[in-house]
Amino acid sequence: MAVAELRNELNCSICLNVYEDPVILRCGHNFCSTCIGNVLTSQEGSGGYSCPECRMQFEERPELQRNIVLRNIAERFQSTHPEEESGGILCTYCINFSTPAVKTCVNCEASLCKGHVKVHIKSPEHVLIEPTTYLEKRKCSQHKKILEYYCCEDSVCICVSCRLDGTHKGHQVELIEDAFEKKREKFRNVLGDLSSQKEEARSRIQTLLGHKDKVKRKAATFNKRVTNLFRDIHKKLDALKKRILNEGHRQEEEATNSVTDLIQHLEAEIDEFSKKITMAEKLYNIKDPLNVLRDDGTTKEGQKDLKGTTRTNDVKDLHEGPAFKSLLKGLFDIVNQVRLDTLQVNSDIVLDIDTAGNNVNVSKDLKTVSYTESCTYPTSPFINNQIYSKIIFSSGQHYWEVETSKTGHWRIGVAYASIDTKDGLIGNNKKSWCLRRYNGKSFVVYDDKEMGLMQTFSSLRFGIYLDYEDGRLSFYELSDPVRHIHTFRTTFTEPLHAAFLVLNSSVTILNVAQ
């Protein structure tokens, strides 16, 4: 009962057979593509289209979307339930009772049960196939003969008459079985290729999933690092704010105290002036001239006292300039410290004299290399005008800055420790990467391939950023603002040195912390 119900669900409502190449309309109903196509064609000119099932109207001829899932279900059902598909194919020769057929003879156009198959003619022209009522598909539509051959030129199955007397006469043909095997071999090859591509795609997915996890881990580390960085910045800013505000409060208190002191002094002077005014008024009111003139000394002393006392105006003020200078210096120190912490600045990079070429001169602090025509290191096995750093980079993120001479030819970059000491010019092999300046033009160089840079440099200072695990080497021009020059992307497999080349020029490794 379940099989019959499933067969009913898989029947097209137009032809009442199991779906062939089913398509679906917008209303959700499915039909054989040929069946619904014929219905829609018959509806042309009627002013619209409608679904044969629910009569839903469409102003324009609806697009037919293949229902791949339903097609697969129908095909699977047909292959596993051939009797149900055809309504139950019975043996042609069992006329007195119904016996299910197990084979169909294409030549006889008859279906055979197990018993009749055993006694059926075994000659080659009697081809036995799975039970079916669609024998027309097995015969030539023109000659009504069994399709035995395959025309390679027209890619169609033909009968013997088509081959000998028909339109395919003289064409290259093969037996259907041979053509079938060749086709199957092609399918096997295609399946092999598709399987390989499928496995490759799966492997790629695994790689991408691994990369996704890596990105997530890096993002988590980055977020944590940024969070901690901002927490430290807030602490430093709060401390700086407190220090600057305390300085402002100190100056405010000192200035207000000086004003208070002066006011108190002036109030004392006012009291003294009041006393002297009273004394002067008494002298002024004496009527006897002799008494006034006899008190000449007292009067002079009084006049002297009337002048009062004077005091330098030493009122203090709030001086914003030094406070803001301290503020800016504090902010600069915080920013500089953040730069050192986040970029993991390498201020300890020095030149390795043991890798210096003959025609270079190295400063005493091992920070500057310059070109010289004299043979400074006559026993050096290295290229005449190159030198590497003592420090090597085998992991992590690193940043350093250099200053170049205004003229001459120079190269700055990195190189593997295993680079050839005799002909390993940095940039001219697969073991080094560099930024190059030559004849006023700028290039980035790797594997002896140069790429010219459009921008011109307004600064002689450059920053180099290396992320070993991420395979990133970036160059920056330290102008105002800082400009990105170029980034190499690769996979580093060996420890790296900072590398320098000079020709009629010089390069200095800067102490970034200063």
Short mmCIF file of C-alpha atoms in Angstrom, two decimals:
data_model
loop_
_atom_site.label_atom_id
_atom_site.label_comp_id
_atom_site.label_asym_id
_atom_site.label_seq_id
_atom_site.Cartn_x
_atom_site.Cartn_y
_atom_site.Cartn_z
CA MET A 1 0.00 0.00 0.00
CA ALA A 2 2.86 2.36 0.80
CA VAL A 3 4.46 1.73 -2.62
CA ALA A 4 1.18 2.38 -4.41
CA GLU A 5 0.67 5.60 -2.48
CA LEU A 6 4.19 6.71 -3.30
CA ARG A 7 3.59 5.92 -6.99
CA ASN A 8 0.48 8.11 -6.91
CA GLU A 9 2.50 10.96 -5.43
CA LEU A 10 5.08 10.55 -8.21
CA ASN A 11 2.50 10.61 -11.04
CA CYS A 12 2.20 13.68 -13.25
CA SER A 13 -1.38 14.96 -13.12
CA ILE A 14 -1.34 15.53 -16.89
CA CYS A 15 -0.01 12.23 -18.29
CA LEU A 16 -0.73 10.16 -15.14
CA ASN A 17 2.70 8.52 -15.42
CA VAL A 18 5.75 8.80 -13.17
CA TYR A 19 7.44 12.17 -13.63
CA GLU A 20 9.94 12.50 -16.45
CA ASP A 21 12.26 15.52 -16.04
CA PRO A 22 9.87 17.17 -13.53
CA VAL A 23 9.61 20.97 -13.33
CA ILE A 24 7.88 23.17 -10.78
CA LEU A 25 5.71 26.28 -11.16
CA ARG A 26 5.64 29.22 -8.78
CA CYS A 27 2.45 27.85 -7.24
CA GLY A 28 4.38 24.75 -6.12
CA HIS A 29 2.88 22.11 -8.45
CA ASN A 30 5.10 19.72 -10.41
CA PHE A 31 4.66 18.34 -13.93
CA CYS A 32 6.68 16.55 -16.58
CA SER A 33 8.56 19.24 -18.49
CA THR A 34 7.07 18.06 -21.80
CA CYS A 35 3.54 17.83 -20.42
CA ILE A 36 3.43 21.32 -18.91
CA GLY A 37 5.25 22.72 -21.92
CA ASN A 38 2.49 21.44 -24.22
CA VAL A 39 -0.20 22.83 -21.91
CA LEU A 40 1.40 26.29 -21.79
CA THR A 41 1.84 26.30 -25.55
CA SER A 42 -1.86 25.51 -25.99
CA GLN A 43 -2.70 28.47 -23.72
CA GLU A 44 -0.81 30.98 -25.87
CA GLY A 45 -3.04 33.68 -27.31
CA SER A 46 -5.67 33.22 -24.62
CA GLY A 47 -4.59 36.31 -22.72
CA GLY A 48 -2.74 34.50 -19.96
CA TYR A 49 -1.52 31.21 -18.55
CA SER A 50 -2.72 29.06 -15.67
CA CYS A 51 -1.65 26.03 -13.66
CA PRO A 52 -3.60 22.90 -14.72
CA GLU A 53 -3.72 21.81 -11.08
CA CYS A 54 -4.81 24.90 -9.10
CA ARG A 55 -5.66 27.32 -11.94
CA MET A 56 -3.30 29.98 -10.59
CA GLN A 57 -3.04 32.73 -13.20
CA PHE A 58 0.19 34.02 -14.76
CA GLU A 59 0.30 37.12 -16.93
CA GLU A 60 3.43 35.91 -18.71
CA ARG A 61 4.50 32.39 -19.55
CA PRO A 62 5.98 31.12 -16.29
CA GLU A 63 9.59 30.00 -16.11
CA LEU A 64 9.98 26.28 -15.55
CA GLN A 65 12.47 25.41 -12.81
CA ARG A 66 13.73 21.84 -12.80
CA ASN A 67 12.94 19.96 -9.59
CA ILE A 68 16.16 17.99 -9.26
CA VAL A 69 15.22 16.38 -5.95
CA LEU A 70 11.89 15.10 -7.33
CA ARG A 71 13.60 13.88 -10.50
CA ASN A 72 16.09 11.85 -8.48
CA ILE A 73 13.28 10.36 -6.37
CA ALA A 74 11.27 9.41 -9.50
CA GLU A 75 14.27 7.82 -11.20
CA ARG A 76 15.13 5.87 -8.04
CA PHE A 77 11.54 4.68 -7.76
CA GLN A 78 11.48 3.58 -11.40
CA SER A 79 14.70 1.61 -11.00
CA THR A 80 13.59 -0.16 -7.80
CA HIS A 81 9.90 -0.72 -8.68
CA PRO A 82 9.70 -1.45 -12.43
CA GLU A 83 6.43 -3.38 -12.08
CA GLU A 84 4.72 -0.53 -10.27
CA GLU A 85 6.07 1.96 -12.79
CA SER A 86 4.48 0.17 -15.74
CA GLY A 87 1.37 -0.91 -13.89
CA GLY A 88 2.68 -4.52 -13.63
CA ILE A 89 4.12 -6.12 -16.80
CA LEU A 90 2.76 -9.62 -17.35
CA CYS A 91 3.98 -12.50 -19.48
CA THR A 92 2.64 -12.28 -23.01
CA TYR A 93 2.36 -16.06 -23.43
CA CYS A 94 0.63 -16.89 -20.15
CA ILE A 95 -2.89 -16.22 -21.50
CA ASN A 96 -4.84 -18.28 -18.98
CA PHE A 97 -3.43 -16.63 -15.86
CA SER A 98 -1.36 -13.55 -14.94
CA THR A 99 2.33 -14.26 -14.51
CA PRO A 100 4.80 -11.40 -13.91
CA ALA A 101 7.34 -10.98 -16.71
CA VAL A 102 11.04 -11.08 -15.93
CA LYS A 103 12.35 -10.19 -19.44
CA THR A 104 11.14 -8.58 -22.64
CA CYS A 105 12.31 -9.73 -26.10
CA VAL A 106 12.92 -6.74 -28.32
CA ASN A 107 12.72 -8.80 -31.50
CA CYS A 108 9.49 -10.56 -30.57
CA GLU A 109 8.03 -7.53 -28.82
CA ALA A 110 6.90 -9.88 -26.07
CA SER A 111 7.36 -10.06 -22.32
CA LEU A 112 8.37 -13.41 -20.82
CA CYS A 113 7.98 -15.04 -17.42
CA LYS A 114 10.72 -17.22 -15.93
CA GLY A 115 9.36 -20.35 -17.61
CA HIS A 116 9.05 -18.85 -21.10
CA VAL A 117 12.49 -17.25 -20.86
CA LYS A 118 14.01 -20.73 -20.48
CA VAL A 119 12.44 -21.97 -23.72
CA HIS A 120 12.77 -18.72 -25.67
CA ILE A 121 14.89 -18.60 -28.85
CA LYS A 122 18.55 -17.95 -27.99
CA SER A 123 19.61 -16.51 -31.35
CA PRO A 124 21.49 -13.14 -31.31
CA GLU A 125 18.66 -11.15 -32.86
CA HIS A 126 16.42 -12.00 -29.92
CA VAL A 127 17.65 -9.39 -27.44
CA LEU A 128 16.33 -9.82 -23.91
CA ILE A 129 16.03 -6.72 -21.71
CA GLU A 130 14.34 -5.81 -18.43
CA PRO A 131 10.54 -5.92 -18.64
CA THR A 132 9.17 -2.86 -20.40
CA THR A 133 6.29 -1.75 -22.59
CA TYR A 134 8.33 1.00 -24.26
CA LEU A 135 9.76 -1.10 -27.08
CA GLU A 136 9.45 1.69 -29.59
CA LYS A 137 12.50 3.27 -28.05
CA ARG A 138 14.49 0.13 -28.85
CA LYS A 139 13.61 0.15 -32.57
CA CYS A 140 14.39 2.44 -35.46
CA SER A 141 11.50 4.81 -36.00
CA GLN A 142 12.01 4.64 -39.79
CA HIS A 143 12.68 0.93 -40.46
CA LYS A 144 11.09 -0.55 -37.31
CA LYS A 145 14.17 -2.70 -36.77
CA ILE A 146 16.19 -3.22 -33.63
CA LEU A 147 18.79 -0.54 -32.94
CA GLU A 148 22.05 -2.47 -33.16
CA TYR A 149 24.64 0.14 -34.12
CA TYR A 150 25.88 3.52 -33.05
CA CYS A 151 26.80 6.13 -35.65
CA CYS A 152 29.94 7.87 -34.40
CA GLU A 153 29.57 10.76 -36.85
CA ASP A 154 25.97 11.65 -35.95
CA SER A 155 26.03 10.33 -32.36
CA VAL A 156 22.78 8.36 -32.75
CA CYS A 157 21.72 4.72 -32.47
CA ILE A 158 20.74 3.14 -35.83
CA CYS A 159 19.49 -0.15 -37.23
CA VAL A 160 21.13 -2.32 -39.90
CA SER A 161 19.02 -0.73 -42.66
CA CYS A 162 20.14 2.75 -41.61
CA ARG A 163 23.71 1.54 -41.86
CA LEU A 164 23.44 -0.25 -45.23
CA ASP A 165 20.86 1.74 -47.16
CA GLY A 166 19.82 4.73 -45.07
CA THR A 167 21.20 8.18 -44.35
CA HIS A 168 24.07 6.73 -42.30
CA LYS A 169 25.47 4.65 -45.16
CA GLY A 170 29.26 4.93 -45.25
CA HIS A 171 29.47 6.47 -41.80
CA GLN A 172 31.76 5.11 -39.13
CA VAL A 173 29.61 2.90 -36.91
CA GLU A 174 30.10 0.61 -33.94
CA LEU A 175 28.06 -2.06 -32.26
CA ILE A 176 25.91 -0.53 -29.55
CA GLU A 177 27.62 -2.70 -26.92
CA ASP A 178 31.08 -1.53 -28.02
CA ALA A 179 29.99 2.13 -28.12
CA PHE A 180 28.36 1.65 -24.74
CA GLU A 181 31.59 0.29 -23.24
CA LYS A 182 33.57 3.18 -24.70
CA LYS A 183 31.04 5.60 -23.26
CA ARG A 184 31.23 3.85 -19.92
CA GLU A 185 35.03 4.11 -20.05
CA LYS A 186 34.72 7.85 -20.62
CA PHE A 187 32.30 8.06 -17.72
CA ARG A 188 34.76 6.08 -15.58
CA ASN A 189 37.48 8.58 -16.47
CA VAL A 190 35.13 11.46 -15.79
CA LEU A 191 34.13 9.89 -12.50
CA GLY A 192 37.80 9.45 -11.63
CA ASP A 193 38.53 13.08 -12.46
CA LEU A 194 35.46 14.27 -10.59
CA SER A 195 36.38 12.13 -7.60
CA SER A 196 39.88 13.59 -7.61
CA GLN A 197 38.47 17.09 -7.90
CA LYS A 198 36.00 16.30 -5.15
CA GLU A 199 38.78 15.10 -2.85
CA GLU A 200 40.84 18.13 -3.80
CA ALA A 201 37.88 20.36 -2.96
CA ARG A 202 37.46 18.57 0.37
CA SER A 203 41.15 18.99 1.06
CA ARG A 204 40.87 22.63 0.15
CA ILE A 205 37.91 22.98 2.52
CA GLN A 206 39.97 21.44 5.31
CA THR A 207 42.79 23.83 4.51
CA LEU A 208 40.38 26.77 4.52
CA LEU A 209 38.82 25.59 7.78
CA GLY A 210 42.29 25.39 9.26
CA HIS A 211 43.01 28.89 7.98
CA LYS A 212 39.68 30.05 9.41
CA ASP A 213 40.59 28.63 12.82
CA LYS A 214 44.00 30.24 12.54
CA VAL A 215 42.42 33.60 11.73
CA LYS A 216 40.05 33.23 14.68
CA ARG A 217 42.93 32.43 17.02
CA LYS A 218 44.94 35.35 15.68
CA ALA A 219 41.88 37.61 15.99
CA ALA A 220 41.37 36.50 19.60
CA THR A 221 45.04 37.16 20.35
CA PHE A 222 44.84 40.50 18.55
CA ASN A 223 41.68 41.54 20.40
CA LYS A 224 43.21 40.58 23.73
CA ARG A 225 46.37 42.45 22.86
CA VAL A 226 44.46 45.56 21.79
CA THR A 227 42.30 45.39 24.92
CA ASN A 228 45.37 45.14 27.14
CA LEU A 229 47.04 47.91 25.17
CA PHE A 230 44.12 50.28 25.64
CA ARG A 231 43.92 49.36 29.31
CA ASP A 232 47.59 50.29 29.70
CA ILE A 233 47.07 53.46 27.66
CA HIS A 234 44.14 54.44 29.88
CA LYS A 235 46.27 53.86 32.97
CA LYS A 236 49.10 55.97 31.55
CA LEU A 237 46.69 58.68 30.41
CA ASP A 238 44.99 58.73 33.81
CA ALA A 239 48.38 59.01 35.51
CA LEU A 240 49.43 61.77 33.11
CA LYS A 241 46.12 63.57 33.59
CA LYS A 242 46.50 63.37 37.36
CA ARG A 243 50.07 64.67 37.20
CA ILE A 244 49.19 67.60 34.90
CA LEU A 245 46.08 68.50 36.91
CA ASN A 246 48.08 68.34 40.13
CA GLU A 247 50.59 70.71 38.60
CA GLY A 248 47.71 73.04 37.64
CA HIS A 249 46.30 72.82 41.17
CA ARG A 250 49.76 73.51 42.62
CA GLN A 251 50.20 76.60 40.46
CA GLU A 252 46.65 77.72 41.25
CA GLU A 253 47.23 77.35 45.00
CA GLU A 254 50.59 79.12 44.80
CA ALA A 255 49.11 82.01 42.78
CA THR A 256 46.04 82.41 45.01
CA ASN A 257 48.19 82.25 48.15
CA SER A 258 50.43 85.01 46.79
CA VAL A 259 47.35 87.17 46.09
CA THR A 260 45.97 86.47 49.59
CA ASP A 261 49.33 87.42 51.17
CA LEU A 262 49.48 90.66 49.22
CA ILE A 263 45.87 91.55 50.09
CA GLN A 264 46.65 91.01 53.77
CA HIS A 265 49.73 93.20 53.45
CA LEU A 266 47.74 95.95 51.71
CA GLU A 267 45.01 95.77 54.36
CA ALA A 268 47.71 96.26 57.03
CA GLU A 269 49.01 99.26 55.10
CA ILE A 270 45.47 100.66 54.90
CA ASP A 271 45.23 100.47 58.70
CA GLU A 272 48.56 102.24 59.00
CA PHE A 273 47.43 104.89 56.54
CA SER A 274 44.29 105.44 58.62
CA LYS A 275 46.36 106.06 61.75
CA LYS A 276 48.60 108.50 59.94
CA ILE A 277 45.62 110.29 58.45
CA THR A 278 44.23 110.77 61.97
CA MET A 279 47.59 112.16 63.11
CA ALA A 280 47.77 114.53 60.17
CA GLU A 281 44.24 115.75 60.79
CA LYS A 282 45.11 116.60 64.42
CA LEU A 283 48.13 118.65 63.30
CA TYR A 284 46.06 120.33 60.69
CA ASN A 285 43.42 121.40 63.24
CA ILE A 286 45.90 123.11 65.69
CA LYS A 287 45.18 126.86 65.72
CA ASP A 288 48.29 128.10 67.45
CA PRO A 289 51.01 128.68 64.83
CA LEU A 290 53.78 128.38 67.42
CA ASN A 291 52.63 124.94 68.46
CA VAL A 292 52.52 123.79 64.90
CA LEU A 293 55.91 125.23 64.05
CA ARG A 294 57.53 123.97 67.29
CA ASP A 295 56.44 120.41 66.30
CA ASP A 296 58.49 120.63 63.16
CA GLY A 297 60.33 117.37 63.80
CA THR A 298 57.13 115.54 64.58
CA THR A 299 55.54 116.94 61.47
CA LYS A 300 58.46 115.93 59.33
CA GLU A 301 58.40 112.52 60.88
CA GLY A 302 54.68 112.36 60.29
CA GLN A 303 55.12 113.45 56.71
CA LYS A 304 57.73 110.83 56.33
CA ASP A 305 55.38 108.28 57.80
CA LEU A 306 52.60 109.43 55.55
CA LYS A 307 54.53 108.12 52.59
CA GLY A 308 53.83 104.68 53.94
CA THR A 309 55.75 101.59 52.88
CA THR A 310 56.07 100.03 49.45
CA ARG A 311 56.24 96.35 48.41
CA THR A 312 57.20 94.77 45.12
CA ASN A 313 54.20 93.41 43.23
CA ASP A 314 55.19 89.73 43.32
CA VAL A 315 51.73 88.27 42.54
CA LYS A 316 52.12 84.90 40.83
CA ASP A 317 50.10 83.62 37.86
CA LEU A 318 49.11 80.23 36.31
CA HIS A 319 51.66 79.37 33.59
CA GLU A 320 49.94 77.09 31.03
CA GLY A 321 52.90 76.83 28.67
CA PRO A 322 55.12 74.57 30.80
CA ALA A 323 52.10 72.52 31.85
CA PHE A 324 51.06 71.89 28.25
CA LYS A 325 54.67 71.17 27.36
CA SER A 326 54.73 68.49 30.05
CA LEU A 327 51.40 67.21 28.76
CA LEU A 328 52.63 66.94 25.17
CA LYS A 329 55.86 65.29 26.27
CA GLY A 330 53.88 62.80 28.34
CA LEU A 331 51.59 62.04 25.40
CA PHE A 332 54.60 61.63 23.13
CA ASP A 333 56.21 59.23 25.60
CA ILE A 334 52.99 57.18 25.77
CA VAL A 335 52.63 57.06 21.98
CA ASN A 336 56.28 56.18 21.55
CA GLN A 337 56.01 53.42 24.14
CA VAL A 338 52.89 52.07 22.41
CA ARG A 339 54.77 52.02 19.13
CA LEU A 340 57.68 50.16 20.69
CA ASP A 341 55.36 47.67 22.40
CA THR A 342 53.03 46.97 19.47
CA LEU A 343 55.66 46.81 16.73
CA GLN A 344 58.19 44.96 18.88
CA VAL A 345 60.81 47.43 17.73
CA ASN A 346 64.31 46.03 17.42
CA SER A 347 66.67 48.76 18.56
CA ASP A 348 69.45 46.28 19.18
CA ILE A 349 70.16 45.63 15.49
CA VAL A 350 73.83 46.09 14.74
CA LEU A 351 75.98 45.21 11.75
CA ASP A 352 78.02 42.03 11.65
CA ILE A 353 81.56 42.86 10.56
CA ASP A 354 82.16 39.17 9.83
CA THR A 355 79.69 39.47 6.93
CA ALA A 356 81.08 42.77 5.59
CA GLY A 357 82.32 42.90 2.00
CA ASN A 358 85.67 44.38 0.98
CA ASN A 359 84.41 47.78 -0.12
CA VAL A 360 82.39 48.83 2.91
CA ASN A 361 83.25 50.79 6.00
CA VAL A 362 81.43 50.11 9.29
CA SER A 363 81.12 52.71 12.05
CA LYS A 364 82.40 52.01 15.57
CA ASP A 365 78.87 51.70 16.96
CA LEU A 366 78.10 49.11 14.23
CA LYS A 367 75.12 51.16 13.10
CA THR A 368 76.31 52.75 9.83
CA VAL A 369 77.68 51.10 6.68
CA SER A 370 79.15 53.25 3.92
CA TYR A 371 80.82 52.50 0.61
CA THR A 372 84.54 52.89 0.18
CA GLU A 373 86.77 52.18 -2.79
CA SER A 374 89.57 50.99 -0.55
CA CYS A 375 89.73 47.35 0.48
CA THR A 376 88.70 47.54 4.15
CA TYR A 377 88.33 43.79 4.70
CA PRO A 378 90.68 42.14 2.19
CA THR A 379 90.04 38.59 3.46
CA SER A 380 86.26 38.88 3.46
CA PRO A 381 84.48 36.05 1.59
CA PHE A 382 81.40 38.21 1.11
CA ILE A 383 80.26 40.38 -1.77
CA ASN A 384 82.25 43.62 -1.97
CA ASN A 385 79.60 46.11 -0.85
CA GLN A 386 77.11 44.10 1.26
CA ILE A 387 76.71 43.42 4.97
CA TYR A 388 74.19 41.66 7.22
CA SER A 389 72.98 42.16 10.78
CA LYS A 390 74.20 40.12 13.72
CA ILE A 391 70.67 39.45 14.89
CA ILE A 392 68.59 36.84 13.10
CA PHE A 393 64.80 36.59 12.90
CA SER A 394 63.24 33.12 13.05
CA SER A 395 59.84 33.98 14.53
CA GLY A 396 57.65 36.85 15.69
CA GLN A 397 57.06 40.40 14.48
CA HIS A 398 59.91 42.89 14.16
CA TYR A 399 60.36 46.52 13.14
CA TRP A 400 63.43 48.66 12.53
CA GLU A 401 64.21 51.94 10.82
CA VAL A 402 67.09 53.09 8.63
CA GLU A 403 68.29 56.35 7.15
CA THR A 404 69.93 56.37 3.73
CA SER A 405 72.21 58.83 1.99
CA LYS A 406 70.63 61.23 -0.45
CA THR A 407 72.68 60.02 -3.40
CA GLY A 408 74.14 56.75 -4.58
CA HIS A 409 72.81 53.24 -4.97
CA TRP A 410 71.55 51.26 -1.98
CA ARG A 411 69.48 48.21 -1.10
CA ILE A 412 67.78 47.45 2.21
CA GLY A 413 65.89 44.27 3.06
CA VAL A 414 66.28 40.78 4.52
CA ALA A 415 68.12 37.62 3.49
CA TYR A 416 68.32 34.01 4.60
CA ALA A 417 71.36 33.08 6.65
CA SER A 418 72.17 30.47 3.97
CA ILE A 419 72.49 33.02 1.16
CA ASP A 420 75.56 32.49 -1.04
CA THR A 421 78.40 34.66 0.29
CA LYS A 422 80.00 35.11 -3.13
CA ASP A 423 77.20 35.86 -5.56
CA GLY A 424 74.15 36.24 -3.32
CA LEU A 425 73.35 39.84 -4.18
CA ILE A 426 70.29 40.69 -2.09
CA GLY A 427 67.15 40.68 -4.20
CA ASN A 428 68.75 38.75 -7.07
CA ASN A 429 67.78 35.31 -5.77
CA LYS A 430 65.02 33.41 -3.99
CA LYS A 431 66.70 33.85 -0.62
CA SER A 432 66.39 37.62 -0.20
CA TRP A 433 63.96 40.52 -0.60
CA CYS A 434 64.82 44.21 -0.79
CA LEU A 435 63.91 47.81 -1.54
CA ARG A 436 66.35 49.31 -4.06
CA ARG A 437 67.29 52.86 -5.03
CA TYR A 438 69.34 53.31 -8.21
CA ASN A 439 69.90 56.36 -10.45
CA GLY A 440 67.13 58.23 -8.68
CA LYS A 441 64.59 55.44 -9.33
CA SER A 442 63.08 53.03 -6.81
CA PHE A 443 62.36 49.32 -7.12
CA VAL A 444 61.41 46.29 -5.05
CA VAL A 445 63.42 43.21 -5.96
CA TYR A 446 63.02 39.46 -5.43
CA ASP A 447 64.31 36.47 -7.43
CA ASP A 448 66.16 38.88 -9.75
CA LYS A 449 62.84 40.42 -10.78
CA GLU A 450 62.41 44.17 -10.33
CA MET A 451 59.17 46.05 -10.00
CA GLY A 452 59.43 49.79 -10.47
CA LEU A 453 57.72 52.09 -7.96
CA MET A 454 55.74 55.09 -9.13
CA GLN A 455 56.15 57.23 -6.03
CA THR A 456 59.20 59.35 -5.33
CA PHE A 457 60.67 59.49 -1.84
CA SER A 458 60.60 62.78 0.02
CA SER A 459 62.29 61.28 3.08
CA LEU A 460 65.59 59.47 3.59
CA ARG A 461 64.16 57.44 6.48
CA PHE A 462 62.47 54.09 5.97
CA GLY A 463 60.75 51.58 8.24
CA ILE A 464 60.91 47.80 7.73
CA TYR A 465 58.24 45.56 9.28
CA LEU A 466 58.67 41.77 9.35
CA ASP A 467 55.99 39.28 10.42
CA TYR A 468 57.78 35.95 10.17
CA GLU A 469 54.84 33.59 10.77
CA ASP A 470 52.52 35.55 8.50
CA GLY A 471 55.16 35.70 5.75
CA ARG A 472 54.97 39.48 5.41
CA LEU A 473 57.75 41.98 4.75
CA SER A 474 56.64 45.62 4.44
CA PHE A 475 58.51 48.83 3.65
CA TYR A 476 57.38 52.31 4.74
CA GLU A 477 58.59 55.80 3.92
CA LEU A 478 58.79 57.73 7.20
CA SER A 479 57.51 60.98 5.74
CA ASP A 480 54.64 63.06 7.12
CA PRO A 481 52.36 61.19 6.92
CA VAL A 482 53.99 57.77 6.87
CA ARG A 483 53.49 56.10 3.47
CA HIS A 484 53.33 52.37 2.70
CA ILE A 485 55.70 51.47 -0.13
CA HIS A 486 55.33 47.72 -0.76
CA THR A 487 54.61 44.42 0.99
CA PHE A 488 56.13 41.07 0.01
CA ARG A 489 53.97 38.02 0.81
CA THR A 490 55.72 34.64 1.04
CA THR A 491 56.44 31.73 3.39
CA PHE A 492 59.70 32.10 5.29
CA THR A 493 61.46 28.77 5.80
CA GLU A 494 64.84 29.85 7.22
CA PRO A 495 66.17 32.39 9.73
CA LEU A 496 66.56 35.91 8.30
CA HIS A 497 69.17 38.66 8.63
CA ALA A 498 68.59 42.34 8.00
CA ALA A 499 70.63 42.97 4.82
CA PHE A 500 72.22 46.10 3.33
CA LEU A 501 74.03 47.00 0.11
CA VAL A 502 75.78 50.34 -0.55
CA LEU A 503 77.42 51.79 -3.64
CA ASN A 504 78.61 55.39 -3.35
CA SER A 505 76.10 55.64 -0.50
CA SER A 506 75.54 54.88 3.16
CA VAL A 507 72.83 53.36 5.36
CA THR A 508 72.39 53.95 9.11
CA ILE A 509 70.33 51.78 11.43
CA LEU A 510 68.35 54.15 13.65
CA ASN A 511 67.67 53.81 17.33
CA VAL A 512 63.86 53.92 17.14
CA ALA A 513 63.40 54.33 20.88
CA GLN A 514 64.91 57.82 20.83
#
